[in-house]
């Protein structure tokens, strides 16, 4: 079946756009392409649920046993973006008087599971200029000292699949370090990474219940995907509404593998082509051209 999105009369040509996109319609082609490529936050349902869950973890009263979270999902699918959006939102809640406080730190898991490198990463993020100095015990001591000082309430550890680069023993030591950090500082820790890492984490019962998993799977090829595409396109300042067929959407799903990052990239290129071409109308032909 080929379901064409009906051609809209000129006066309704902008109705599908977000206010920000509509406001940008007067800009030059170049500026609009730049804007499209800069990307905007698309508030899809799963992302909103995960942000609420993060807030729930963040707001928990301090206890001997803090519950963190694992955000697991395939690559290029929006995990890090959700965390960044959450942090940006929380930043809005920090008043000037709190400037020295840090509600959360975001770090990447070191390239292999080394507790010493973990401490260095945490210290660096916390602003310790001598983050690399000292023995592992000294670093641990500084971490335990600095984090309560800055009022840290949540720690994000992205790229947790890097633990896979170590031996089973090294991974175990690394996870124990994290657990003890979380216990001592009464700090919820959020792990972010691909599913294969989560598989390893699941073999440890303590990790399993301290960091329950929420998943961010690839998009299925159904109505929700169509809605996602519509939401992305609503942020693109093109003079005419897009005209995409069900077949084109199905093809886009296949090309992107249902990965949000892939979808956004193809749509961005296609939109740029439609602007450069002067037609300003995103049709299946531009989607196909954008695959190259
Ligand atoms: N909510 C969103 N709104 C708009 N675009 C998004 C959104 N989430 C992700 N994207 C797009 O998808 C791309 C990939 O997202 P992100 O880097 O968050 O994926 P990831 O799951 O962390 O991938 P990896 O596992 O490789 O680190 C982003 O660069 C951005 O273009
Ligand atoms: Mg990421």
PDB file of C-alpha atoms and ligand atoms in Angstrom:
ATOM      1  CA  UNK A   1       0.000   0.000   0.000  1.00  0.00           C
ATOM      2  CA  UNK A   2       1.184   3.481  -0.804  1.00  0.00           C
ATOM      3  CA  UNK A   3      -0.395   5.958   1.579  1.00  0.00           C
ATOM      4  CA  UNK A   4       0.466   9.433   0.399  1.00  0.00           C
ATOM      5  CA  UNK A   5       0.419  12.156   2.963  1.00  0.00           C
ATOM      6  CA  UNK A   6      -2.057  14.533   1.226  1.00  0.00           C
ATOM      7  CA  UNK A   7      -0.804  17.753  -0.293  1.00  0.00           C
ATOM      8  CA  UNK A   8      -1.671  20.538   2.101  1.00  0.00           C
ATOM      9  CA  UNK A   9      -2.988  23.905   0.933  1.00  0.00           C
ATOM     10  CA  UNK A  10      -0.367  26.706   1.109  1.00  0.00           C
ATOM     11  CA  UNK A  11      -1.877  28.363   4.193  1.00  0.00           C
ATOM     12  CA  UNK A  12      -1.478  25.105   6.119  1.00  0.00           C
ATOM     13  CA  UNK A  13       2.033  24.533   4.751  1.00  0.00           C
ATOM     14  CA  UNK A  14       3.639  25.423   8.073  1.00  0.00           C
ATOM     15  CA  UNK A  15       1.193  23.725  10.401  1.00  0.00           C
ATOM     16  CA  UNK A  16       3.345  20.646  10.801  1.00  0.00           C
ATOM     17  CA  UNK A  17       6.335  22.642  12.037  1.00  0.00           C
ATOM     18  CA  UNK A  18       7.392  23.345  15.601  1.00  0.00           C
ATOM     19  CA  UNK A  19       7.335  27.036  16.571  1.00  0.00           C
ATOM     20  CA  UNK A  20      11.158  27.122  16.444  1.00  0.00           C
ATOM     21  CA  UNK A  21      11.240  25.652  12.930  1.00  0.00           C
ATOM     22  CA  UNK A  22       8.494  28.018  11.792  1.00  0.00           C
ATOM     23  CA  UNK A  23      10.429  30.987  13.126  1.00  0.00           C
ATOM     24  CA  UNK A  24      13.464  29.911  11.085  1.00  0.00           C
ATOM     25  CA  UNK A  25      11.628  29.803   7.732  1.00  0.00           C
ATOM     26  CA  UNK A  26      12.786  33.303   6.859  1.00  0.00           C
ATOM     27  CA  UNK A  27      16.461  32.385   7.128  1.00  0.00           C
ATOM     28  CA  UNK A  28      18.732  31.628   4.190  1.00  0.00           C
ATOM     29  CA  UNK A  29      19.086  28.131   2.777  1.00  0.00           C
ATOM     30  CA  UNK A  30      22.556  27.848   4.262  1.00  0.00           C
ATOM     31  CA  UNK A  31      21.439  28.898   7.716  1.00  0.00           C
ATOM     32  CA  UNK A  32      18.512  26.505   7.663  1.00  0.00           C
ATOM     33  CA  UNK A  33      20.717  23.583   6.627  1.00  0.00           C
ATOM     34  CA  UNK A  34      23.088  24.452   9.442  1.00  0.00           C
ATOM     35  CA  UNK A  35      20.168  24.529  11.853  1.00  0.00           C
ATOM     36  CA  UNK A  36      18.911  21.161  10.644  1.00  0.00           C
ATOM     37  CA  UNK A  37      22.351  19.627  11.048  1.00  0.00           C
ATOM     38  CA  UNK A  38      22.700  21.032  14.547  1.00  0.00           C
ATOM     39  CA  UNK A  39      19.837  18.754  15.603  1.00  0.00           C
ATOM     40  CA  UNK A  40      17.078  19.345  18.108  1.00  0.00           C
ATOM     41  CA  UNK A  41      15.777  17.235  20.937  1.00  0.00           C
ATOM     42  CA  UNK A  42      12.917  14.988  19.806  1.00  0.00           C
ATOM     43  CA  UNK A  43      10.735  14.107  22.800  1.00  0.00           C
ATOM     44  CA  UNK A  44       9.707  10.539  21.936  1.00  0.00           C
ATOM     45  CA  UNK A  45       7.692   8.578  24.554  1.00  0.00           C
ATOM     46  CA  UNK A  46      10.412   6.142  25.629  1.00  0.00           C
ATOM     47  CA  UNK A  47      12.895   8.968  26.174  1.00  0.00           C
ATOM     48  CA  UNK A  48      10.394  10.794  28.350  1.00  0.00           C
ATOM     49  CA  UNK A  49       9.783   7.652  30.414  1.00  0.00           C
ATOM     50  CA  UNK A  50      13.499   7.168  30.922  1.00  0.00           C
ATOM     51  CA  UNK A  51      13.945  10.785  31.951  1.00  0.00           C
ATOM     52  CA  UNK A  52      11.192  10.352  34.533  1.00  0.00           C
ATOM     53  CA  UNK A  53      12.890   7.216  35.771  1.00  0.00           C
ATOM     54  CA  UNK A  54      16.204   9.097  36.080  1.00  0.00           C
ATOM     55  CA  UNK A  55      14.430  11.740  38.092  1.00  0.00           C
ATOM     56  CA  UNK A  56      13.035   9.024  40.356  1.00  0.00           C
ATOM     57  CA  UNK A  57      16.537   7.670  40.942  1.00  0.00           C
ATOM     58  CA  UNK A  58      17.899  11.177  41.484  1.00  0.00           C
ATOM     59  CA  UNK A  59      15.241  12.084  44.049  1.00  0.00           C
ATOM     60  CA  UNK A  60      15.715   9.043  46.265  1.00  0.00           C
ATOM     61  CA  UNK A  61      16.432   9.724  49.928  1.00  0.00           C
ATOM     62  CA  UNK A  62      19.982   8.806  50.987  1.00  0.00           C
ATOM     63  CA  UNK A  63      20.296   5.297  52.403  1.00  0.00           C
ATOM     64  CA  UNK A  64      22.919   2.611  53.000  1.00  0.00           C
ATOM     65  CA  UNK A  65      21.865   1.088  49.764  1.00  0.00           C
ATOM     66  CA  UNK A  66      21.220   3.388  46.879  1.00  0.00           C
ATOM     67  CA  UNK A  67      19.500   2.093  43.783  1.00  0.00           C
ATOM     68  CA  UNK A  68      21.073   3.203  40.536  1.00  0.00           C
ATOM     69  CA  UNK A  69      20.082   2.329  36.987  1.00  0.00           C
ATOM     70  CA  UNK A  70      21.469   0.731  33.854  1.00  0.00           C
ATOM     71  CA  UNK A  71      20.436   2.277  30.552  1.00  0.00           C
ATOM     72  CA  UNK A  72      21.008  -0.399  27.981  1.00  0.00           C
ATOM     73  CA  UNK A  73      20.511  -0.324  24.246  1.00  0.00           C
ATOM     74  CA  UNK A  74      22.136  -0.793  20.872  1.00  0.00           C
ATOM     75  CA  UNK A  75      24.563   1.776  19.511  1.00  0.00           C
ATOM     76  CA  UNK A  76      23.538   5.095  17.905  1.00  0.00           C
ATOM     77  CA  UNK A  77      20.096   4.956  19.442  1.00  0.00           C
ATOM     78  CA  UNK A  78      19.940   7.975  21.752  1.00  0.00           C
ATOM     79  CA  UNK A  79      21.191   6.730  25.128  1.00  0.00           C
ATOM     80  CA  UNK A  80      23.798   9.429  25.700  1.00  0.00           C
ATOM     81  CA  UNK A  81      21.450  12.074  24.322  1.00  0.00           C
ATOM     82  CA  UNK A  82      18.828  11.189  26.941  1.00  0.00           C
ATOM     83  CA  UNK A  83      21.416  11.529  29.707  1.00  0.00           C
ATOM     84  CA  UNK A  84      22.607  14.877  28.327  1.00  0.00           C
ATOM     85  CA  UNK A  85      19.029  16.134  28.043  1.00  0.00           C
ATOM     86  CA  UNK A  86      18.387  15.068  31.625  1.00  0.00           C
ATOM     87  CA  UNK A  87      21.483  16.883  32.840  1.00  0.00           C
ATOM     88  CA  UNK A  88      20.569  20.014  30.870  1.00  0.00           C
ATOM     89  CA  UNK A  89      17.113  19.960  32.422  1.00  0.00           C
ATOM     90  CA  UNK A  90      18.545  19.571  35.909  1.00  0.00           C
ATOM     91  CA  UNK A  91      20.979  22.427  35.293  1.00  0.00           C
ATOM     92  CA  UNK A  92      17.987  24.676  34.943  1.00  0.00           C
ATOM     93  CA  UNK A  93      17.150  23.912  38.565  1.00  0.00           C
ATOM     94  CA  UNK A  94      20.507  25.026  39.938  1.00  0.00           C
ATOM     95  CA  UNK A  95      20.432  28.566  41.296  1.00  0.00           C
ATOM     96  CA  UNK A  96      23.390  30.949  41.261  1.00  0.00           C
ATOM     97  CA  UNK A  97      23.937  30.436  44.985  1.00  0.00           C
ATOM     98  CA  UNK A  98      24.550  26.771  44.254  1.00  0.00           C
ATOM     99  CA  UNK A  99      27.181  27.474  41.612  1.00  0.00           C
ATOM    100  CA  UNK A 100      29.861  25.506  43.441  1.00  0.00           C
ATOM    101  CA  UNK A 101      27.603  22.512  43.810  1.00  0.00           C
ATOM    102  CA  UNK A 102      27.513  19.710  41.306  1.00  0.00           C
ATOM    103  CA  UNK A 103      24.398  17.588  41.434  1.00  0.00           C
ATOM    104  CA  UNK A 104      25.884  15.028  39.086  1.00  0.00           C
ATOM    105  CA  UNK A 105      29.018  14.059  37.219  1.00  0.00           C
ATOM    106  CA  UNK A 106      29.125  12.454  33.798  1.00  0.00           C
ATOM    107  CA  UNK A 107      32.144  10.384  32.882  1.00  0.00           C
ATOM    108  CA  UNK A 108      33.048   7.720  30.377  1.00  0.00           C
ATOM    109  CA  UNK A 109      34.192   4.333  31.572  1.00  0.00           C
ATOM    110  CA  UNK A 110      37.979   4.085  31.065  1.00  0.00           C
ATOM    111  CA  UNK A 111      39.058   2.090  27.984  1.00  0.00           C
ATOM    112  CA  UNK A 112      39.479  -0.940  30.195  1.00  0.00           C
ATOM    113  CA  UNK A 113      38.180  -1.737  33.701  1.00  0.00           C
ATOM    114  CA  UNK A 114      40.817  -0.097  35.885  1.00  0.00           C
ATOM    115  CA  UNK A 115      39.688   1.289  39.244  1.00  0.00           C
ATOM    116  CA  UNK A 116      42.610   3.709  39.223  1.00  0.00           C
ATOM    117  CA  UNK A 117      41.559   5.154  35.876  1.00  0.00           C
ATOM    118  CA  UNK A 118      37.983   5.348  37.125  1.00  0.00           C
ATOM    119  CA  UNK A 119      39.103   7.468  40.062  1.00  0.00           C
ATOM    120  CA  UNK A 120      41.150   9.685  37.757  1.00  0.00           C
ATOM    121  CA  UNK A 121      38.127  10.189  35.508  1.00  0.00           C
ATOM    122  CA  UNK A 122      35.903  11.071  38.467  1.00  0.00           C
ATOM    123  CA  UNK A 123      38.483  13.455  39.916  1.00  0.00           C
ATOM    124  CA  UNK A 124      38.979  15.149  36.548  1.00  0.00           C
ATOM    125  CA  UNK A 125      35.233  15.637  36.146  1.00  0.00           C
ATOM    126  CA  UNK A 126      35.064  17.021  39.690  1.00  0.00           C
ATOM    127  CA  UNK A 127      37.696  19.609  38.773  1.00  0.00           C
ATOM    128  CA  UNK A 128      40.723  18.132  40.573  1.00  0.00           C
ATOM    129  CA  UNK A 129      43.734  19.492  38.679  1.00  0.00           C
ATOM    130  CA  UNK A 130      45.951  16.750  40.083  1.00  0.00           C
ATOM    131  CA  UNK A 131      43.541  14.001  39.111  1.00  0.00           C
ATOM    132  CA  UNK A 132      46.309  11.750  37.777  1.00  0.00           C
ATOM    133  CA  UNK A 133      48.582  12.068  40.791  1.00  0.00           C
ATOM    134  CA  UNK A 134      49.070   9.504  43.519  1.00  0.00           C
ATOM    135  CA  UNK A 135      48.520   5.829  44.163  1.00  0.00           C
ATOM    136  CA  UNK A 136      45.168   4.188  43.707  1.00  0.00           C
ATOM    137  CA  UNK A 137      44.475   4.389  47.457  1.00  0.00           C
ATOM    138  CA  UNK A 138      45.297   8.081  47.494  1.00  0.00           C
ATOM    139  CA  UNK A 139      43.015   8.692  44.561  1.00  0.00           C
ATOM    140  CA  UNK A 140      40.228   6.738  46.228  1.00  0.00           C
ATOM    141  CA  UNK A 141      40.668   8.822  49.334  1.00  0.00           C
ATOM    142  CA  UNK A 142      40.444  12.040  47.335  1.00  0.00           C
ATOM    143  CA  UNK A 143      37.325  10.812  45.536  1.00  0.00           C
ATOM    144  CA  UNK A 144      35.650  10.030  48.844  1.00  0.00           C
ATOM    145  CA  UNK A 145      36.617  13.452  50.105  1.00  0.00           C
ATOM    146  CA  UNK A 146      35.779  15.596  47.089  1.00  0.00           C
ATOM    147  CA  UNK A 147      32.442  14.152  46.046  1.00  0.00           C
ATOM    148  CA  UNK A 148      30.555  14.944  49.273  1.00  0.00           C
ATOM    149  CA  UNK A 149      32.217  18.354  49.247  1.00  0.00           C
ATOM    150  CA  UNK A 150      30.715  19.315  45.919  1.00  0.00           C
ATOM    151  CA  UNK A 151      27.381  17.858  47.017  1.00  0.00           C
ATOM    152  CA  UNK A 152      27.319  15.213  44.316  1.00  0.00           C
ATOM    153  CA  UNK A 153      23.984  13.403  44.091  1.00  0.00           C
ATOM    154  CA  UNK A 154      24.311  11.228  41.016  1.00  0.00           C
ATOM    155  CA  UNK A 155      27.099   9.707  38.931  1.00  0.00           C
ATOM    156  CA  UNK A 156      26.728   8.775  35.253  1.00  0.00           C
ATOM    157  CA  UNK A 157      29.090   6.209  33.817  1.00  0.00           C
ATOM    158  CA  UNK A 158      28.698   6.005  30.050  1.00  0.00           C
ATOM    159  CA  UNK A 159      30.328   3.475  27.702  1.00  0.00           C
ATOM    160  CA  UNK A 160      30.078   0.841  30.425  1.00  0.00           C
ATOM    161  CA  UNK A 161      30.687  -1.818  27.738  1.00  0.00           C
ATOM    162  CA  UNK A 162      34.350  -0.836  28.026  1.00  0.00           C
ATOM    163  CA  UNK A 163      34.499  -3.194  31.004  1.00  0.00           C
ATOM    164  CA  UNK A 164      34.401  -5.986  28.425  1.00  0.00           C
ATOM    165  CA  UNK A 165      37.958  -5.085  27.428  1.00  0.00           C
ATOM    166  CA  UNK A 166      39.256  -6.576  30.683  1.00  0.00           C
ATOM    167  CA  UNK A 167      39.424 -10.046  32.132  1.00  0.00           C
ATOM    168  CA  UNK A 168      36.598 -11.382  34.245  1.00  0.00           C
ATOM    169  CA  UNK A 169      38.664 -10.669  37.345  1.00  0.00           C
ATOM    170  CA  UNK A 170      39.365  -7.060  36.340  1.00  0.00           C
ATOM    171  CA  UNK A 171      35.699  -6.498  35.562  1.00  0.00           C
ATOM    172  CA  UNK A 172      34.775  -7.885  38.982  1.00  0.00           C
ATOM    173  CA  UNK A 173      37.200  -5.573  40.787  1.00  0.00           C
ATOM    174  CA  UNK A 174      35.919  -2.621  38.784  1.00  0.00           C
ATOM    175  CA  UNK A 175      32.290  -3.363  39.623  1.00  0.00           C
ATOM    176  CA  UNK A 176      33.137  -3.891  43.294  1.00  0.00           C
ATOM    177  CA  UNK A 177      34.806  -0.493  43.330  1.00  0.00           C
ATOM    178  CA  UNK A 178      31.683   1.068  41.888  1.00  0.00           C
ATOM    179  CA  UNK A 179      29.447  -0.668  44.385  1.00  0.00           C
ATOM    180  CA  UNK A 180      31.563   0.404  47.338  1.00  0.00           C
ATOM    181  CA  UNK A 181      31.704   3.971  46.017  1.00  0.00           C
ATOM    182  CA  UNK A 182      27.934   4.001  45.740  1.00  0.00           C
ATOM    183  CA  UNK A 183      27.564   2.572  49.260  1.00  0.00           C
ATOM    184  CA  UNK A 184      30.087   4.816  50.976  1.00  0.00           C
ATOM    185  CA  UNK A 185      28.935   8.016  49.372  1.00  0.00           C
ATOM    186  CA  UNK A 186      25.249   7.077  49.291  1.00  0.00           C
ATOM    187  CA  UNK A 187      25.391   7.920  45.653  1.00  0.00           C
ATOM    188  CA  UNK A 188      23.116   6.511  42.964  1.00  0.00           C
ATOM    189  CA  UNK A 189      25.168   5.452  39.933  1.00  0.00           C
ATOM    190  CA  UNK A 190      23.731   5.237  36.417  1.00  0.00           C
ATOM    191  CA  UNK A 191      25.462   2.909  33.962  1.00  0.00           C
ATOM    192  CA  UNK A 192      24.963   3.460  30.232  1.00  0.00           C
ATOM    193  CA  UNK A 193      26.046   1.059  27.529  1.00  0.00           C
ATOM    194  CA  UNK A 194      25.298  -1.570  24.933  1.00  0.00           C
ATOM    195  CA  UNK A 195      23.440  -4.787  25.678  1.00  0.00           C
ATOM    196  CA  UNK A 196      26.438  -7.098  25.594  1.00  0.00           C
ATOM    197  CA  UNK A 197      27.932  -5.276  28.575  1.00  0.00           C
ATOM    198  CA  UNK A 198      24.682  -5.469  30.439  1.00  0.00           C
ATOM    199  CA  UNK A 199      24.738  -9.191  29.828  1.00  0.00           C
ATOM    200  CA  UNK A 200      28.022  -9.359  31.737  1.00  0.00           C
ATOM    201  CA  UNK A 201      26.699  -7.119  34.516  1.00  0.00           C
ATOM    202  CA  UNK A 202      23.711  -9.399  34.920  1.00  0.00           C
ATOM    203  CA  UNK A 203      25.928 -12.290  35.999  1.00  0.00           C
ATOM    204  CA  UNK A 204      26.526 -10.449  39.283  1.00  0.00           C
ATOM    205  CA  UNK A 205      23.392 -10.553  41.458  1.00  0.00           C
ATOM    206  CA  UNK A 206      24.479  -7.524  43.479  1.00  0.00           C
ATOM    207  CA  UNK A 207      25.033  -5.465  40.363  1.00  0.00           C
ATOM    208  CA  UNK A 208      21.744  -6.682  39.003  1.00  0.00           C
ATOM    209  CA  UNK A 209      19.666  -5.375  41.881  1.00  0.00           C
ATOM    210  CA  UNK A 210      21.688  -2.216  42.503  1.00  0.00           C
ATOM    211  CA  UNK A 211      21.520  -1.188  38.867  1.00  0.00           C
ATOM    212  CA  UNK A 212      18.181  -2.364  37.470  1.00  0.00           C
ATOM    213  CA  UNK A 213      18.001  -2.159  33.696  1.00  0.00           C
ATOM    214  CA  UNK A 214      15.862  -0.010  31.444  1.00  0.00           C
ATOM    215  CA  UNK A 215      16.157  -0.675  27.752  1.00  0.00           C
ATOM    216  CA  UNK A 216      16.195   1.565  24.739  1.00  0.00           C
ATOM    217  CA  UNK A 217      15.681  -0.817  21.814  1.00  0.00           C
ATOM    218  CA  UNK A 218      15.828  -0.023  18.118  1.00  0.00           C
ATOM    219  CA  UNK A 219      12.591   1.276  16.647  1.00  0.00           C
ATOM    220  CA  UNK A 220      10.136  -1.262  15.265  1.00  0.00           C
ATOM    221  CA  UNK A 221       8.756  -0.663  11.781  1.00  0.00           C
ATOM    222  CA  UNK A 222       5.263   0.403  12.797  1.00  0.00           C
ATOM    223  CA  UNK A 223       3.109   3.455  13.450  1.00  0.00           C
ATOM    224  CA  UNK A 224       5.424   4.613  16.230  1.00  0.00           C
ATOM    225  CA  UNK A 225       8.259   4.853  13.687  1.00  0.00           C
ATOM    226  CA  UNK A 226       6.111   6.973  11.387  1.00  0.00           C
ATOM    227  CA  UNK A 227       5.368   9.230  14.312  1.00  0.00           C
ATOM    228  CA  UNK A 228       9.058   9.523  15.081  1.00  0.00           C
ATOM    229  CA  UNK A 229       9.852  10.551  11.498  1.00  0.00           C
ATOM    230  CA  UNK A 230       7.059  13.108  11.616  1.00  0.00           C
ATOM    231  CA  UNK A 231       8.443  14.485  14.873  1.00  0.00           C
ATOM    232  CA  UNK A 232      11.944  14.810  13.396  1.00  0.00           C
ATOM    233  CA  UNK A 233      10.596  16.505  10.251  1.00  0.00           C
ATOM    234  CA  UNK A 234       8.566  18.947  12.329  1.00  0.00           C
ATOM    235  CA  UNK A 235      11.861  20.450  13.506  1.00  0.00           C
ATOM    236  CA  UNK A 236      13.197  21.015   9.954  1.00  0.00           C
ATOM    237  CA  UNK A 237      12.476  24.513   8.537  1.00  0.00           C
ATOM    238  CA  UNK A 238      11.452  23.637   4.954  1.00  0.00           C
ATOM    239  CA  UNK A 239       9.012  25.871   3.079  1.00  0.00           C
ATOM    240  CA  UNK A 240       6.784  22.975   2.068  1.00  0.00           C
ATOM    241  CA  UNK A 241       5.432  20.018   4.031  1.00  0.00           C
ATOM    242  CA  UNK A 242       7.142  16.665   3.389  1.00  0.00           C
ATOM    243  CA  UNK A 243       5.529  14.127   1.079  1.00  0.00           C
ATOM    244  CA  UNK A 244       6.664  10.698   2.125  1.00  0.00           C
ATOM    245  CA  UNK A 245       5.037   7.407   1.194  1.00  0.00           C
ATOM    246  CA  UNK A 246       4.656   4.376   3.439  1.00  0.00           C
ATOM    247  CA  UNK A 247       7.120   2.580   1.155  1.00  0.00           C
ATOM    248  CA  UNK A 248       9.692   5.342   1.627  1.00  0.00           C
ATOM    249  CA  UNK A 249       9.308   5.143   5.387  1.00  0.00           C
ATOM    250  CA  UNK A 250       9.730   1.400   5.286  1.00  0.00           C
ATOM    251  CA  UNK A 251      12.892   1.841   3.253  1.00  0.00           C
ATOM    252  CA  UNK A 252      14.182   4.445   5.712  1.00  0.00           C
ATOM    253  CA  UNK A 253      13.588   2.001   8.526  1.00  0.00           C
ATOM    254  CA  UNK A 254      15.544  -0.664   6.711  1.00  0.00           C
ATOM    255  CA  UNK A 255      18.445   1.622   5.829  1.00  0.00           C
ATOM    256  CA  UNK A 256      18.743   2.938   9.381  1.00  0.00           C
ATOM    257  CA  UNK A 257      18.162  -0.420  11.015  1.00  0.00           C
ATOM    258  CA  UNK A 258      15.681   1.369  13.257  1.00  0.00           C
ATOM    259  CA  UNK A 259      18.506   3.276  14.984  1.00  0.00           C
ATOM    260  CA  UNK A 260      17.428   6.795  15.917  1.00  0.00           C
ATOM    261  CA  UNK A 261      20.823   8.247  15.001  1.00  0.00           C
ATOM    262  CA  UNK A 262      20.637   6.649  11.553  1.00  0.00           C
ATOM    263  CA  UNK A 263      17.115   7.927  10.946  1.00  0.00           C
ATOM    264  CA  UNK A 264      18.054  11.465  11.951  1.00  0.00           C
ATOM    265  CA  UNK A 265      21.145  11.466   9.733  1.00  0.00           C
ATOM    266  CA  UNK A 266      19.358  10.306   6.594  1.00  0.00           C
ATOM    267  CA  UNK A 267      16.522  12.783   7.182  1.00  0.00           C
ATOM    268  CA  UNK A 268      18.980  15.633   7.735  1.00  0.00           C
ATOM    269  CA  UNK A 269      20.790  14.911   4.474  1.00  0.00           C
ATOM    270  CA  UNK A 270      17.528  14.480   2.573  1.00  0.00           C
ATOM    271  CA  UNK A 271      16.218  17.780   3.922  1.00  0.00           C
ATOM    272  CA  UNK A 272      19.423  19.548   2.930  1.00  0.00           C
ATOM    273  CA  UNK A 273      19.090  18.124  -0.603  1.00  0.00           C
ATOM    274  CA  UNK A 274      15.482  19.333  -0.819  1.00  0.00           C
ATOM    275  CA  UNK A 275      16.563  22.820   0.242  1.00  0.00           C
ATOM    276  CA  UNK A 276      19.523  22.969  -2.157  1.00  0.00           C
ATOM    277  CA  UNK A 277      17.311  21.713  -4.975  1.00  0.00           C
ATOM    278  CA  UNK A 278      14.951  24.625  -4.345  1.00  0.00           C
ATOM    279  CA  UNK A 279      11.853  22.470  -4.220  1.00  0.00           C
ATOM    280  CA  UNK A 280      11.800  22.614  -0.399  1.00  0.00           C
ATOM    281  CA  UNK A 281       9.673  19.484  -0.454  1.00  0.00           C
ATOM    282  CA  UNK A 282      11.046  16.334   1.132  1.00  0.00           C
ATOM    283  CA  UNK A 283      10.000  13.490  -1.181  1.00  0.00           C
ATOM    284  CA  UNK A 284      11.094   9.810  -1.392  1.00  0.00           C
ATOM    285  CA  UNK A 285      13.604  10.689  -4.126  1.00  0.00           C
ATOM    286  CA  UNK A 286      15.613  12.829  -1.671  1.00  0.00           C
ATOM    287  CA  UNK A 287      15.502  10.110   0.953  1.00  0.00           C
ATOM    288  CA  UNK A 288      16.999   7.665  -1.521  1.00  0.00           C
ATOM    289  CA  UNK A 289      19.633  10.180  -2.629  1.00  0.00           C
ATOM    290  CA  UNK A 290      20.531  10.752   1.019  1.00  0.00           C
ATOM    291  CA  UNK A 291      21.360   7.095   1.511  1.00  0.00           C
ATOM    292  CA  UNK A 292      24.503   7.470  -0.598  1.00  0.00           C
TER     293      UNK A 292
HETATM  294  N1  LIG B   1      16.028  12.656  21.409  1.00  0.00           N
HETATM  295  C1  LIG B   1      16.710  12.869  20.281  1.00  0.00           C
HETATM  296  N2  LIG B   1      16.311  13.832  19.437  1.00  0.00           N
HETATM  297  C2  LIG B   1      16.963  14.054  18.290  1.00  0.00           C
HETATM  298  N3  LIG B   1      18.020  13.360  17.866  1.00  0.00           N
HETATM  299  C3  LIG B   1      18.472  12.389  18.665  1.00  0.00           C
HETATM  300  C4  LIG B   1      17.856  12.090  19.910  1.00  0.00           C
HETATM  301  N4  LIG B   1      18.503  11.071  20.474  1.00  0.00           N
HETATM  302  C5  LIG B   1      19.508  10.746  19.629  1.00  0.00           C
HETATM  303  N5  LIG B   1      19.500  11.521  18.542  1.00  0.00           N
HETATM  304  C6  LIG B   1      20.420  11.419  17.398  1.00  0.00           C
HETATM  305  O1  LIG B   1      20.996  10.132  17.415  1.00  0.00           O
HETATM  306  C7  LIG B   1      22.419  10.226  17.488  1.00  0.00           C
HETATM  307  C8  LIG B   1      22.940   9.115  18.362  1.00  0.00           C
HETATM  308  O2  LIG B   1      22.517   9.317  19.689  1.00  0.00           O
HETATM  309  P1  LIG B   1      23.433   8.932  20.952  1.00  0.00           P
HETATM  310  O3  LIG B   1      24.832   9.373  20.758  1.00  0.00           O
HETATM  311  O4  LIG B   1      22.697   9.416  22.144  1.00  0.00           O
HETATM  312  O5  LIG B   1      23.365   7.339  20.858  1.00  0.00           O
HETATM  313  P2  LIG B   1      23.931   6.228  21.862  1.00  0.00           P
HETATM  314  O6  LIG B   1      22.812   5.275  22.066  1.00  0.00           O
HETATM  315  O7  LIG B   1      24.527   6.881  23.049  1.00  0.00           O
HETATM  316  O8  LIG B   1      25.049   5.540  20.954  1.00  0.00           O
HETATM  317  P3  LIG B   1      26.405   4.795  21.416  1.00  0.00           P
HETATM  318  O9  LIG B   1      26.007   3.522  22.081  1.00  0.00           O
HETATM  319  O10 LIG B   1      27.100   4.560  20.130  1.00  0.00           O
HETATM  320  O11 LIG B   1      27.117   5.727  22.337  1.00  0.00           O
HETATM  321  C9  LIG B   1      22.684  11.614  18.018  1.00  0.00           C
HETATM  322  O12 LIG B   1      23.916  12.095  17.570  1.00  0.00           O
HETATM  323  C10 LIG B   1      21.531  12.423  17.475  1.00  0.00           C
HETATM  324  O13 LIG B   1      21.804  12.824  16.146  1.00  0.00           O
HETATM  325 MG1  LIG B   2      26.518   7.023  23.739  1.00  0.00          MG
END
